[in-house]
Short mmCIF file of C-alpha atoms (C1' of nucleotides) in Angstrom, two decimals:
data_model
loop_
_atom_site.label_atom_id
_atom_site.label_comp_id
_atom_site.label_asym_id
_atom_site.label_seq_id
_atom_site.Cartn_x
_atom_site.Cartn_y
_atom_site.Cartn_z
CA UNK A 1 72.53 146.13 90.18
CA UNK A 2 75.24 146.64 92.69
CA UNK A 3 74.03 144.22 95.04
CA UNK A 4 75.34 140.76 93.62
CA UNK A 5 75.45 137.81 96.05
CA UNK A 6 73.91 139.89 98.95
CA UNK A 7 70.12 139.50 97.28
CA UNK A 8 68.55 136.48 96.59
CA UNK A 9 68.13 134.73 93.01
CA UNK A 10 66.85 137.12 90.67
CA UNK A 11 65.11 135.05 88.01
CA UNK A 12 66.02 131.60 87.12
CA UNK A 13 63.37 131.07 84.75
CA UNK A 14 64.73 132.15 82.05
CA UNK A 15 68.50 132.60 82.40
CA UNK A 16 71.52 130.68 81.75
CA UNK A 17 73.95 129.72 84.63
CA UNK A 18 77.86 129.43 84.11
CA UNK A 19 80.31 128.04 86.64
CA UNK A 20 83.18 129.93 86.54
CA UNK A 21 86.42 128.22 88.41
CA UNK A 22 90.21 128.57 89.27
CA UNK A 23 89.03 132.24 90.03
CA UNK A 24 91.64 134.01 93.18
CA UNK A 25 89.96 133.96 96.73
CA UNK A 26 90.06 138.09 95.96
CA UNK A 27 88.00 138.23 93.35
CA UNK A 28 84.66 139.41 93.49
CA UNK A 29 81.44 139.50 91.55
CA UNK A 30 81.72 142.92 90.67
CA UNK A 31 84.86 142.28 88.96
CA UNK A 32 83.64 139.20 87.17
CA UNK A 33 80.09 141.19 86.34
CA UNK A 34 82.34 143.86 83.46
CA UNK A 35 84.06 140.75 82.35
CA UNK A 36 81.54 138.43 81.44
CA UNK A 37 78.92 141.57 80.85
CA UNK A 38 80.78 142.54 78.27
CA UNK A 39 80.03 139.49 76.46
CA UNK A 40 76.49 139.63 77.25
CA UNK A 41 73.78 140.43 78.89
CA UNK A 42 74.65 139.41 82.58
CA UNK A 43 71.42 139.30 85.03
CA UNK A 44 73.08 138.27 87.78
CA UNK A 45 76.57 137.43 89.23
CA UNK A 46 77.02 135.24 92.53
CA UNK A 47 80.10 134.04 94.29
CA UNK A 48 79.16 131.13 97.16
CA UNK A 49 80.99 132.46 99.89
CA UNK A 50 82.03 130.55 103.46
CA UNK A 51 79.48 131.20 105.88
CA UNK A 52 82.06 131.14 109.19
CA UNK A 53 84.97 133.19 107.50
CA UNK A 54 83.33 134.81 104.46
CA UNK A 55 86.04 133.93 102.33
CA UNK A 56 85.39 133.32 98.65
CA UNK A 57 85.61 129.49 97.51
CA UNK A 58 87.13 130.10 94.59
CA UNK A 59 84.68 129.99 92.04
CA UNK A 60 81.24 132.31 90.92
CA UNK A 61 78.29 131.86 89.19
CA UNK A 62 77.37 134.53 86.11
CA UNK A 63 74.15 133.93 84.92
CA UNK A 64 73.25 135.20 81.53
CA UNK A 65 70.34 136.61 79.80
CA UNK A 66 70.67 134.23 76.65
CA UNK A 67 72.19 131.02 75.54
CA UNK A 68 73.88 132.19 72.50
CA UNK A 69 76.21 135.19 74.90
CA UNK A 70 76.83 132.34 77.32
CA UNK A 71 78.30 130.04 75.31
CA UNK A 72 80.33 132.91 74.26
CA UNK A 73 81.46 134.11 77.17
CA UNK A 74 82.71 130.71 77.80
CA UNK A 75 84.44 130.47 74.58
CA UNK A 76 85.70 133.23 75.19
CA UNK A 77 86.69 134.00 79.06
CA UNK A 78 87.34 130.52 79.38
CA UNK A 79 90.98 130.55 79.84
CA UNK A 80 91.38 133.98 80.54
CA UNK A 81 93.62 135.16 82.90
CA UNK A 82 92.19 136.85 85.50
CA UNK A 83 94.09 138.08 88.49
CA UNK A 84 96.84 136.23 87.22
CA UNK A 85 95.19 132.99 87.56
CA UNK A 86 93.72 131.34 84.51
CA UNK A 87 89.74 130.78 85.32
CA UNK A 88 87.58 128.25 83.91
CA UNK A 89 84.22 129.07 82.60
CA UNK A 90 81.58 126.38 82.00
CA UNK A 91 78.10 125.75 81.86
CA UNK A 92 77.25 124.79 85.21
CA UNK A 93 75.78 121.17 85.73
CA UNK A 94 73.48 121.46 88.34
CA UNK A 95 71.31 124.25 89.73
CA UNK A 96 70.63 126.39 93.00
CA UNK A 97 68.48 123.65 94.27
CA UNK A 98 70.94 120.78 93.29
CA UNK A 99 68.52 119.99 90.15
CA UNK A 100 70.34 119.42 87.28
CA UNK A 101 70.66 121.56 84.35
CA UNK A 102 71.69 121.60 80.45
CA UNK A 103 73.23 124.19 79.46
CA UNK A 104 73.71 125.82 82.00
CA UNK A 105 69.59 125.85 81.76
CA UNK A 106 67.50 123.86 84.16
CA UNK A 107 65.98 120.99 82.49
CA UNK A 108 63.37 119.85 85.03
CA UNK A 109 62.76 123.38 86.85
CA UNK A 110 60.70 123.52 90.33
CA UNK A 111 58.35 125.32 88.83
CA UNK A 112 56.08 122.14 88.32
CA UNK A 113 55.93 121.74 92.06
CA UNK A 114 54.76 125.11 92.59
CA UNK A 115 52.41 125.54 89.88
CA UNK A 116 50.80 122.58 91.61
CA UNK A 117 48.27 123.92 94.69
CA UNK A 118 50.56 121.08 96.75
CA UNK A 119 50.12 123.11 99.77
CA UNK A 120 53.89 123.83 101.07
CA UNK A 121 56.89 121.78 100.91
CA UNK A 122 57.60 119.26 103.30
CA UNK A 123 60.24 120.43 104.65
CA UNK A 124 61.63 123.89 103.82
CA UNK A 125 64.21 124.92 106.74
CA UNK A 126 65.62 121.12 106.55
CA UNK A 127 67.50 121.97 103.17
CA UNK A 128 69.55 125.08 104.69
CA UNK A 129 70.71 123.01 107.29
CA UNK A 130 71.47 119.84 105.09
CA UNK A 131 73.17 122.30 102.75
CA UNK A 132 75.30 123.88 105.68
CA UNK A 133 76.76 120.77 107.13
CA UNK A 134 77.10 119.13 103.46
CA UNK A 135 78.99 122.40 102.34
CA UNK A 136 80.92 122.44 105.85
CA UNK A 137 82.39 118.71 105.56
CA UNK A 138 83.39 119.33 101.81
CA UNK A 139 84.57 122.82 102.41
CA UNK A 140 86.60 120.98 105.79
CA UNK A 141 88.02 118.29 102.89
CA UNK A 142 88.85 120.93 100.29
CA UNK A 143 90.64 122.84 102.61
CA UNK A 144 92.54 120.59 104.33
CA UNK A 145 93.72 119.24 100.82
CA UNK A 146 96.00 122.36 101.09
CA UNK A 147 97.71 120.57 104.34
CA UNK A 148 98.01 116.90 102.40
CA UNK A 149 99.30 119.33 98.96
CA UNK A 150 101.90 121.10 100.89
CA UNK A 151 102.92 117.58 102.50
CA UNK A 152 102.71 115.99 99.26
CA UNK A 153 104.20 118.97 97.47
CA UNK A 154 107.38 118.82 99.95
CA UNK A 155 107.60 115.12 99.32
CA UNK A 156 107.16 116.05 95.54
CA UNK A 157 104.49 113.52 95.20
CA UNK A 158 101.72 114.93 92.60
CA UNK A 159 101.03 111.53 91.38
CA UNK A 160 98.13 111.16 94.09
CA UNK A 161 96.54 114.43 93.79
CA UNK A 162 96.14 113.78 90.24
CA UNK A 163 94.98 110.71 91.46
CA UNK A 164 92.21 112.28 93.69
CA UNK A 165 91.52 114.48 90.25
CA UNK A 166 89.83 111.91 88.73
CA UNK A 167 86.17 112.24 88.18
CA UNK A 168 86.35 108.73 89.61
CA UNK A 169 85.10 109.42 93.31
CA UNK A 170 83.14 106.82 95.62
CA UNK A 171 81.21 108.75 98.31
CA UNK A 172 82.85 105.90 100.47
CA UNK A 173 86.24 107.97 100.84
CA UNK A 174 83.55 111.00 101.97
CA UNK A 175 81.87 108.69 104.14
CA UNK A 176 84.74 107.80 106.11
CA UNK A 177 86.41 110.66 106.20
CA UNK A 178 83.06 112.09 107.82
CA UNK A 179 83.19 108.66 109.85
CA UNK A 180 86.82 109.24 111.15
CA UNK A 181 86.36 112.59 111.98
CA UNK A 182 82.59 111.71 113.92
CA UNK A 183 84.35 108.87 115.93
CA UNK A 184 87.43 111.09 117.08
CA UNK A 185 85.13 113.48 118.06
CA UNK A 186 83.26 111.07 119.69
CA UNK A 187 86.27 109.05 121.50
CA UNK A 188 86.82 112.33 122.78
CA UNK A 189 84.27 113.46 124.39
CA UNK A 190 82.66 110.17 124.68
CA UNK A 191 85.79 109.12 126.95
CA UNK A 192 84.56 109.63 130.41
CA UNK A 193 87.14 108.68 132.21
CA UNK A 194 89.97 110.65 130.48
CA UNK A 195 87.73 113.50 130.38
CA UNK A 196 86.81 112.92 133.72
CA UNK A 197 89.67 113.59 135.03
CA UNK A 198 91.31 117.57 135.32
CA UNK A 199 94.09 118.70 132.89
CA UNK A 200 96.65 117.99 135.17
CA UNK A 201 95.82 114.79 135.90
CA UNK A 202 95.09 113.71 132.72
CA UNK A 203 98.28 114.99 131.19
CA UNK A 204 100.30 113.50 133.60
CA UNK A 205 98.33 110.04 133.39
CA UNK A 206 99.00 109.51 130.24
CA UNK A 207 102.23 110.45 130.06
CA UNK A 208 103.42 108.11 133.21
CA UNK A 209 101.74 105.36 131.73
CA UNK A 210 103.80 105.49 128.24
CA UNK A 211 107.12 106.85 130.17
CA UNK A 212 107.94 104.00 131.54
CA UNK A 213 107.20 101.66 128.19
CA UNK A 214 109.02 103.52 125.58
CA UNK A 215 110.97 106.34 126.93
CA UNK A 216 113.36 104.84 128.80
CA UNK A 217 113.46 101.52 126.99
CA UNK A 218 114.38 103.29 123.65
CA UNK A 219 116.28 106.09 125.15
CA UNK A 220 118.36 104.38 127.19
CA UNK A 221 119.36 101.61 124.72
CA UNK A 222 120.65 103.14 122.18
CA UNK A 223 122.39 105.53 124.34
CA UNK A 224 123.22 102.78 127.06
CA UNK A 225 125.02 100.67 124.42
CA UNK A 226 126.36 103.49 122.59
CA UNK A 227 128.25 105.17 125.20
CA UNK A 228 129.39 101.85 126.96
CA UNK A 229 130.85 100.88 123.23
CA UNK A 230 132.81 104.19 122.90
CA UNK A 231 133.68 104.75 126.33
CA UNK A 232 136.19 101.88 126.59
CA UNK A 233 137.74 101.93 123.74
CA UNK A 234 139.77 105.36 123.93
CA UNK A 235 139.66 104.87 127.54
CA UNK A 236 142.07 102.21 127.81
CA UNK A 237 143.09 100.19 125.08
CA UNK A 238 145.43 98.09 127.27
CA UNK A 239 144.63 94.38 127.83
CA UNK A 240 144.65 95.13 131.87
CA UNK A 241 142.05 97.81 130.98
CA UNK A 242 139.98 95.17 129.54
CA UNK A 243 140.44 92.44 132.54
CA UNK A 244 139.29 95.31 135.01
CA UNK A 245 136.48 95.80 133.36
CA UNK A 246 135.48 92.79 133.07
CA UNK A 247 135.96 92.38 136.77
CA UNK A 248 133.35 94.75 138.20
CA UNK A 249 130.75 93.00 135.97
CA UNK A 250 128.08 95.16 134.14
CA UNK A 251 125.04 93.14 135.88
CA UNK A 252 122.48 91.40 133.58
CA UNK A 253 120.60 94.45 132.56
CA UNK A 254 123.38 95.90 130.27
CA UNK A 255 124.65 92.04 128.79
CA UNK A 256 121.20 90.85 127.82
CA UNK A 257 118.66 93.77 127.19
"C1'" DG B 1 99.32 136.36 105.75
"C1'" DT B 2 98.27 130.62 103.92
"C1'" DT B 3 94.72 127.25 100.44
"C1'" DG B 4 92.99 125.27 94.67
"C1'" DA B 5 89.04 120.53 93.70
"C1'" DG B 6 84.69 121.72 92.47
"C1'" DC B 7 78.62 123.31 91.46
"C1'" DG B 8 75.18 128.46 94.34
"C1'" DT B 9 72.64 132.63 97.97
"C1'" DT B 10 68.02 136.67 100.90
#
DNA sequence: GTTGAGCGTT
């Protein structure tokens, strides 16, 4: 009873599974468990949790006893502000297994495969790790929508992450960030002849190589033409100033460029 | 120390 999250699934055979969101990082099942429990009978409370950093994702899962108090307890904690942050309750649309559910109630439950004498499953350790790297790239994207909100934010552009809000979403913009992220990996490591070479060398490789091509070409110009434009004209105004000047000739480099 | 759309574990 004081265990929520740490043991696995009660019973899902008979209980009714609500997907609370918007919840604070801090919040944990125990203080979701009076909440909702006071609604209803509340078998079991579980908050998904990051399996590097432990943090909280942000939203739990209350699972109720009977239909009738869930639906309440969305009614009614949906909304609610808890933490100071207004949480979301719903009936959640899919289950444990990714099956989906009405109601918060699964409609085609797994029992059917195991009352069948179908010896075991076919695979049973695959799913953990499918479900680790599927959960790691998402969490990566949800996260790192804070870095593309703050830029955004600063810019004070909420138009596109209202945009990305949309139920709308083609698994191609997964699939290529997944892609993008594989193939820098893989340019990096894959590289054998930048990585082949130590950190000094490569760091100054690199660096020599562009120097030369925009460094000085865009440092210098500006600054070249700048200074050459303001240092004669305070320096001497007079029209001798101007014929001596032009008589030590500024080569090609600075006339053409 | 931060974050914020979404669907889950021994």
């Amino acid at each position: 009873m004081s265990h929520f999250g740490r043991a696995g699934p009660p019973d899902i055979r008979d209980t009714y599974s609500l997907l609370v969101l918007n919840i604070t990082f801090r919040t944990t099942a125990d203080d979701l468990f009076p909440l909702f429990d006071k609604y209803g009978k509340v078998v079991d409370v579980f908050i998904p949790r990051d399996r590097r950093t432990g943090d909280s994702r942000g939203f739990a899962f209350v699972r109720y006893k009977y239909a009738d108090e869930a639906q309440k307890a969305v009614e009614k904690l949906d909304g609610r502000v808890v933490d100071g942050r207004e949480i979301m309750v719903q009936f959640a649309k899919y289950g444990p297994d990714a099956e989906r559910i009405h109601k918060g109630r699964i409609i085609e439950p797994v029992e059917k495969l195991k009352g069948r004498s179908r010896s075991r499953s076919p695979r049973p350790s695959s799913r953990y790790r499918d479900d680790y790297r599927d959960k790691d790239y998402k969490r990566r994207n949800r996260s790192r929508s804070r870095d593309r909100s703050d830029y955004e934010r600063h810019r004070g552009r909420d138009r596109d992450r209202y945009r990305s809000r949309s139920r709308s979403r083609s698994p191609d913009s997964r699939r290529e960030r997944r892609r993008g992220r594989y193939d820098d990996d893989k340019g990096r490591s894959r590289s054998p002849i930048r990585s082949a070479s130590p950190p000094a060398r490569g760091s100054v490789s690199p660096r020599r190589s562009l120097s030369p091509h925009k460094s000085p070409s865009r440092s210098r110009s500006p600054v070249a033409r700048a200074e050459k434009e303001r240092s004669p004209t305070p320096k001497s105004v007079s029209p001798r100033g101007r014929s001596d000047s032009r008589s030590p000739s500024p080569q090609r480099s600075d006339a053409d460029e």
